[in-house]
mmCIF file of C-alpha atoms in Angstrom:
data_model
loop_
_atom_site.group_PDB
_atom_site.id
_atom_site.type_symbol
_atom_site.label_atom_id
_atom_site.label_comp_id
_atom_site.label_asym_id
_atom_site.label_seq_id
_atom_site.Cartn_x
_atom_site.Cartn_y
_atom_site.Cartn_z
ATOM 1 C CA ASP A 170 -19.659 68.330 9.603
ATOM 2 C CA GLY A 171 -21.891 69.905 12.220
ATOM 3 C CA PRO A 172 -21.318 72.989 14.419
ATOM 4 C CA GLU A 173 -17.847 74.470 14.456
ATOM 5 C CA GLU A 174 -17.303 73.547 18.109
ATOM 6 C CA VAL A 175 -18.048 69.885 17.356
ATOM 7 C CA ARG A 176 -15.738 69.875 14.338
ATOM 8 C CA VAL A 177 -12.904 71.497 16.303
ATOM 9 C CA ALA A 178 -13.303 69.005 19.152
ATOM 10 C CA ALA A 179 -13.407 66.040 16.741
ATOM 11 C CA HIS A 180 -10.291 67.285 14.974
ATOM 12 C CA ALA A 181 -8.495 67.659 18.330
ATOM 13 C CA PHE A 182 -9.464 64.108 19.364
ATOM 14 C CA ASN A 183 -8.266 62.748 16.027
ATOM 15 C CA GLN A 184 -4.917 64.494 16.453
ATOM 16 C CA MET A 185 -4.612 63.163 19.999
ATOM 17 C CA GLN A 186 -5.346 59.641 18.800
ATOM 18 C CA MET A 187 -2.697 59.902 16.082
ATOM 19 C CA ARG A 188 -0.100 61.155 18.585
ATOM 20 C CA ILE A 189 -0.877 58.368 21.063
ATOM 21 C CA ARG A 190 -0.745 55.739 18.318
ATOM 22 C CA SER A 191 2.559 57.171 17.086
ATOM 23 C CA PHE A 192 3.954 57.119 20.624
ATOM 24 C CA VAL A 193 2.925 53.475 21.130
ATOM 25 C CA ASP A 194 4.329 52.484 17.734
ATOM 26 C CA ASP A 195 7.631 54.193 18.552
ATOM 27 C CA ARG A 196 7.875 52.322 21.845
ATOM 28 C CA LEU A 197 7.139 49.011 20.119
ATOM 29 C CA ARG A 198 9.738 49.668 17.433
ATOM 30 C CA MET A 199 12.275 50.507 20.134
ATOM 31 C CA LEU A 200 11.451 47.302 22.018
ATOM 32 C CA ALA A 201 11.751 45.236 18.850
ATOM 33 C CA ALA A 202 15.027 46.923 17.864
ATOM 34 C CA ILE A 203 16.631 46.390 21.286
ATOM 35 C CA ALA A 204 15.506 42.771 21.429
ATOM 36 C CA HIS A 205 16.733 42.134 17.887
ATOM 37 C CA ASP A 206 20.133 43.722 18.525
ATOM 38 C CA LEU A 207 20.648 41.743 21.751
ATOM 39 C CA ARG A 208 20.491 38.391 19.974
ATOM 40 C CA GLY A 209 23.930 38.834 18.409
ATOM 41 C CA PRO A 210 25.870 39.640 21.623
ATOM 42 C CA ILE A 211 24.131 36.827 23.523
ATOM 43 C CA THR A 212 25.116 34.327 20.843
ATOM 44 C CA ARG A 213 28.727 35.578 20.812
ATOM 45 C CA VAL A 214 29.026 35.411 24.597
ATOM 46 C CA ARG A 215 27.654 31.868 24.585
ATOM 47 C CA LEU A 216 30.211 30.769 21.983
ATOM 48 C CA ARG A 217 33.056 32.310 24.005
ATOM 49 C CA VAL A 218 31.866 30.703 27.230
ATOM 50 C CA GLU A 219 31.779 27.304 25.528
ATOM 51 C CA GLN A 220 35.446 27.796 24.552
ATOM 52 C CA MET A 221 36.611 29.000 27.965
ATOM 53 C CA ALA A 222 38.719 26.754 30.191
ATOM 54 C CA ILE A 223 36.361 26.708 33.175
ATOM 55 C CA ASP A 224 34.791 23.887 35.146
ATOM 56 C CA ASP A 225 31.712 22.239 33.669
ATOM 57 C CA GLU A 226 29.317 23.299 36.426
ATOM 58 C CA THR A 227 30.196 26.996 36.129
ATOM 59 C CA GLN A 228 29.941 26.811 32.345
ATOM 60 C CA ARG A 229 26.537 25.123 32.599
ATOM 61 C CA LYS A 230 25.178 27.842 34.896
ATOM 62 C CA ILE A 231 26.437 30.666 32.650
ATOM 63 C CA ILE A 232 24.968 29.049 29.544
ATOM 64 C CA ALA A 233 21.648 28.510 31.368
ATOM 65 C CA ASN A 234 21.532 32.226 32.210
ATOM 66 C CA LEU A 235 22.299 33.112 28.588
ATOM 67 C CA ASP A 236 19.508 30.787 27.425
ATOM 68 C CA GLU A 237 17.070 32.592 29.736
ATOM 69 C CA MET A 238 18.187 35.938 28.311
ATOM 70 C CA ALA A 239 17.719 34.628 24.777
ATOM 71 C CA GLN A 240 14.219 33.404 25.672
ATOM 72 C CA MET A 241 13.299 36.850 27.018
ATOM 73 C CA VAL A 242 14.607 38.478 23.835
ATOM 74 C CA GLU A 243 12.596 36.144 21.593
ATOM 75 C CA SER A 244 9.475 36.678 23.708
ATOM 76 C CA SER A 245 9.932 40.450 23.478
ATOM 77 C CA LEU A 246 10.192 40.235 19.702
ATOM 78 C CA ALA A 247 7.069 38.066 19.521
ATOM 79 C CA PHE A 248 5.178 40.517 21.753
ATOM 80 C CA ALA A 249 6.206 43.473 19.593
ATOM 81 C CA ARG A 250 5.228 41.619 16.420
ATOM 82 C CA ASP A 251 1.807 40.798 17.885
ATOM 83 C CA GLU A 252 1.234 44.464 18.699
ATOM 84 C CA ALA A 253 2.352 45.768 15.324
ATOM 85 C CA THR A 254 0.803 43.094 13.117
ATOM 86 C CA THR A 255 -1.055 43.990 9.952
ATOM 87 C CA GLU A 256 -2.805 40.620 9.658
ATOM 88 C CA ALA A 257 -6.080 40.954 7.799
ATOM 89 C CA SER A 258 -9.372 40.403 9.595
ATOM 90 C CA GLN A 259 -11.634 37.595 8.350
ATOM 91 C CA PRO A 260 -14.379 35.250 9.618
ATOM 92 C CA VAL A 261 -12.912 32.685 12.027
ATOM 93 C CA ASP A 262 -14.685 29.594 13.370
ATOM 94 C CA LEU A 263 -13.557 29.746 16.984
ATOM 95 C CA ALA A 264 -15.116 26.355 17.741
ATOM 96 C CA ALA A 265 -12.847 24.664 15.212
ATOM 97 C CA LEU A 266 -9.881 26.751 16.397
ATOM 98 C CA LEU A 267 -10.407 25.854 20.071
ATOM 99 C CA ALA A 268 -10.883 22.173 19.229
ATOM 100 C CA THR A 269 -7.576 22.180 17.329
ATOM 101 C CA ILE A 270 -5.722 23.893 20.193
ATOM 102 C CA CYS A 271 -7.051 21.358 22.705
ATOM 103 C CA ASP A 272 -6.221 18.446 20.396
ATOM 104 C CA ASP A 273 -2.656 19.755 20.069
ATOM 105 C CA ALA A 274 -2.389 19.941 23.870
ATOM 106 C CA VAL A 275 -3.618 16.342 24.193
ATOM 107 C CA ASP A 276 -1.117 15.215 21.560
ATOM 108 C CA ALA A 277 1.605 16.839 23.678
ATOM 109 C CA GLY A 278 0.573 14.693 26.652
ATOM 110 C CA HIS A 279 -1.648 17.187 28.497
ATOM 111 C CA ARG A 280 -5.270 17.001 29.615
ATOM 112 C CA ALA A 281 -7.440 19.368 27.606
ATOM 113 C CA GLU A 282 -11.047 19.259 26.497
ATOM 114 C CA PHE A 283 -13.378 21.441 24.448
ATOM 115 C CA ALA A 284 -17.041 20.597 24.016
ATOM 116 C CA PHE A 285 -19.325 22.727 21.876
ATOM 117 C CA GLU A 286 -21.908 21.891 19.254
ATOM 118 C CA GLY A 287 -22.027 24.133 16.210
ATOM 119 C CA ARG A 288 -19.906 27.015 14.999
ATOM 120 C CA LEU A 289 -18.629 30.136 16.732
ATOM 121 C CA VAL A 290 -17.936 32.513 13.871
ATOM 122 C CA PHE A 291 -16.111 35.697 14.789
ATOM 123 C CA GLN A 292 -14.605 38.398 12.584
ATOM 124 C CA GLY A 293 -10.954 38.739 13.577
ATOM 125 C CA ARG A 294 -7.286 38.048 12.913
ATOM 126 C CA PRO A 295 -6.879 34.246 12.767
ATOM 127 C CA LEU A 296 -3.248 33.928 13.881
ATOM 128 C CA ALA A 297 -3.689 36.459 16.673
ATOM 129 C CA LEU A 298 -6.808 34.693 17.959
ATOM 130 C CA LYS A 299 -5.002 31.366 17.872
ATOM 131 C CA ARG A 300 -2.173 32.857 19.932
ATOM 132 C CA LEU A 301 -4.696 34.322 22.395
ATOM 133 C CA PHE A 302 -6.438 31.022 23.149
ATOM 134 C CA ALA A 303 -3.292 28.892 22.871
ATOM 135 C CA ASN A 304 -1.675 31.029 25.593
ATOM 136 C CA LEU A 305 -4.642 30.489 27.918
ATOM 137 C CA VAL A 306 -4.769 26.738 27.294
ATOM 138 C CA ASP A 307 -0.989 26.486 27.739
ATOM 139 C CA ASN A 308 -1.213 28.317 31.080
ATOM 140 C CA ALA A 309 -4.039 26.031 32.230
ATOM 141 C CA VAL A 310 -2.210 22.778 31.477
ATOM 142 C CA ARG A 311 1.113 24.106 32.768
ATOM 143 C CA TYR A 312 -0.034 25.566 36.079
ATOM 144 C CA GLY A 313 -3.436 23.928 36.583
ATOM 145 C CA GLY A 314 -2.954 20.371 35.385
ATOM 146 C CA ARG A 315 -5.713 20.486 32.765
ATOM 147 C CA ALA A 316 -7.729 22.818 30.530
ATOM 148 C CA ASP A 317 -11.524 22.600 30.312
ATOM 149 C CA VAL A 318 -12.598 25.039 27.609
ATOM 150 C CA ARG A 319 -16.235 26.178 27.600
ATOM 151 C CA ALA A 320 -17.965 28.591 25.227
ATOM 152 C CA SER A 321 -21.251 30.489 25.256
ATOM 153 C CA ILE A 322 -22.849 33.001 22.926
ATOM 154 C CA ASP A 323 -25.711 35.492 23.057
ATOM 155 C CA LYS A 324 -26.840 38.527 21.064
ATOM 156 C CA GLN A 325 -24.202 40.859 22.529
ATOM 157 C CA LYS A 326 -21.078 38.794 23.086
ATOM 158 C CA LEU A 327 -19.209 35.550 22.698
ATOM 159 C CA GLN A 328 -17.495 34.141 25.791
ATOM 160 C CA VAL A 329 -14.812 31.482 26.157
ATOM 161 C CA ARG A 330 -13.759 30.189 29.590
ATOM 162 C CA VAL A 331 -10.588 28.175 30.168
ATOM 163 C CA GLU A 332 -10.838 26.395 33.535
ATOM 164 C CA ASP A 333 -8.065 24.548 35.346
ATOM 165 C CA GLU A 334 -7.548 22.694 38.638
ATOM 166 C CA GLY A 335 -4.462 24.554 39.856
ATOM 167 C CA PRO A 336 -3.795 26.566 43.017
ATOM 168 C CA GLY A 337 -4.983 29.810 41.431
ATOM 169 C CA ILE A 338 -3.296 33.149 42.076
ATOM 170 C CA PRO A 339 -3.407 35.563 45.038
ATOM 171 C CA GLU A 340 -6.236 38.104 44.876
ATOM 172 C CA ARG A 341 -3.756 40.985 45.047
ATOM 173 C CA GLU A 342 -2.077 39.738 41.860
ATOM 174 C CA MET A 343 -5.250 39.381 39.753
ATOM 175 C CA GLU A 344 -4.465 42.470 37.670
ATOM 176 C CA ASN A 345 -0.678 42.262 37.887
ATOM 177 C CA VAL A 346 -0.615 38.980 35.937
ATOM 178 C CA PHE A 347 -1.597 40.959 32.823
ATOM 179 C CA LYS A 348 1.528 43.124 33.029
ATOM 180 C CA PRO A 349 4.261 42.175 30.526
ATOM 181 C CA PHE A 350 7.047 40.050 32.070
ATOM 182 C CA PHE A 351 5.245 39.761 35.438
ATOM 183 C CA ARG A 352 5.386 36.333 37.035
ATOM 184 C CA ILE A 353 4.104 35.168 40.410
ATOM 185 C CA GLU A 354 6.898 32.618 40.478
ATOM 186 C CA ARG A 355 9.836 35.016 40.270
ATOM 187 C CA SER A 356 12.423 32.829 38.562
ATOM 188 C CA ARG A 357 12.672 32.504 34.782
ATOM 189 C CA ASN A 358 13.164 28.747 34.952
ATOM 190 C CA LYS A 359 11.483 27.071 31.973
ATOM 191 C CA ARG A 360 10.464 24.178 34.213
ATOM 192 C CA THR A 361 8.386 26.467 36.472
ATOM 193 C CA GLY A 362 6.911 28.760 33.842
ATOM 194 C CA GLY A 363 7.515 31.045 30.942
ATOM 195 C CA ILE A 364 8.628 34.618 30.538
ATOM 196 C CA GLY A 365 5.453 36.305 31.743
ATOM 197 C CA LEU A 366 3.957 37.457 28.457
ATOM 198 C CA GLY A 367 1.163 34.895 28.015
ATOM 199 C CA LEU A 368 -1.672 36.758 29.732
ATOM 200 C CA ALA A 369 -0.353 40.162 28.639
ATOM 201 C CA THR A 370 -0.430 39.034 25.020
ATOM 202 C CA ALA A 371 -3.863 37.441 25.446
ATOM 203 C CA ARG A 372 -5.413 40.626 26.843
ATOM 204 C CA THR A 373 -3.725 42.793 24.200
ATOM 205 C CA ILE A 374 -5.162 40.641 21.399
ATOM 206 C CA ALA A 375 -8.625 40.504 22.973
ATOM 207 C CA ARG A 376 -8.760 44.272 23.437
ATOM 208 C CA ALA A 377 -7.549 44.822 19.883
ATOM 209 C CA HIS A 378 -10.683 42.894 18.848
ATOM 210 C CA GLY A 379 -12.949 45.033 21.035
ATOM 211 C CA GLY A 380 -13.104 42.484 23.851
ATOM 212 C CA ASP A 381 -11.248 41.721 27.065
ATOM 213 C CA VAL A 382 -9.796 38.979 29.258
ATOM 214 C CA ILE A 383 -10.499 38.707 32.985
ATOM 215 C CA VAL A 384 -9.409 36.101 35.525
ATOM 216 C CA ALA A 385 -11.352 34.724 38.466
ATOM 217 C CA HIS A 386 -11.207 31.746 40.798
ATOM 218 C CA ARG A 387 -13.527 28.779 40.338
ATOM 219 C CA PRO A 388 -15.705 27.872 43.339
ATOM 220 C CA GLU A 389 -14.389 24.298 43.053
ATOM 221 C CA GLY A 390 -10.796 25.527 43.009
ATOM 222 C CA GLY A 391 -8.509 26.552 40.213
ATOM 223 C CA LEU A 392 -8.464 29.512 37.871
ATOM 224 C CA GLN A 393 -10.967 30.593 35.231
ATOM 225 C CA PRO A 394 -9.778 33.135 32.654
ATOM 226 C CA THR A 395 -12.682 34.364 30.539
ATOM 227 C CA VAL A 396 -12.429 35.924 27.080
ATOM 228 C CA ALA A 397 -15.354 38.139 26.075
ATOM 229 C CA LEU A 398 -15.610 39.228 22.438
ATOM 230 C CA PRO A 399 -18.342 41.476 21.008
ATOM 231 C CA ARG A 400 -20.701 40.119 18.376
#
């Protein structure tokens, strides 16, 4: 309703939004389709390599490369699924969720701690939020030796900080680390890191909930990613 000029402008913005959403959905479907179709050839090549009469060291290196390719494919599929999910929104107690994530990290032999009294109820997608915070805690224990998770809440927003004791990242890379498949350590070796989708996925999920993720260095050393979600 309202003046004709306002209605025309609103209609144009709605059309633009639909086109952008359609474009993004098409790109995600293409990514998912390519990743899905690559799984078959990778598996077949691996089977053929295992049957080839080559020396063990060469075979081991080829299979290791194929395993890295398979990991990238699976990560791409997971990223596309996260983007295109239709998971229903519901009240989530983030305090209980964060405590569970830290307990799981401790059970896996890592140092992780979350201390908060009370509940942190937020309206969101439970599985997506779990993936968001699990990625940040996993990064902290993998690269920073430990994860100290802190939460705060006020009338406008809810904040969760995940602090570590690692070397941090170069200032020039602060924004690049949120790009899909970007890694400061350039190899794809599982022992030195993942595929490079952890922070990209975390920011995507946070922004889908109206929030954001930023990274900063701690004065004492180490990295401090902060998730801000609107109340």
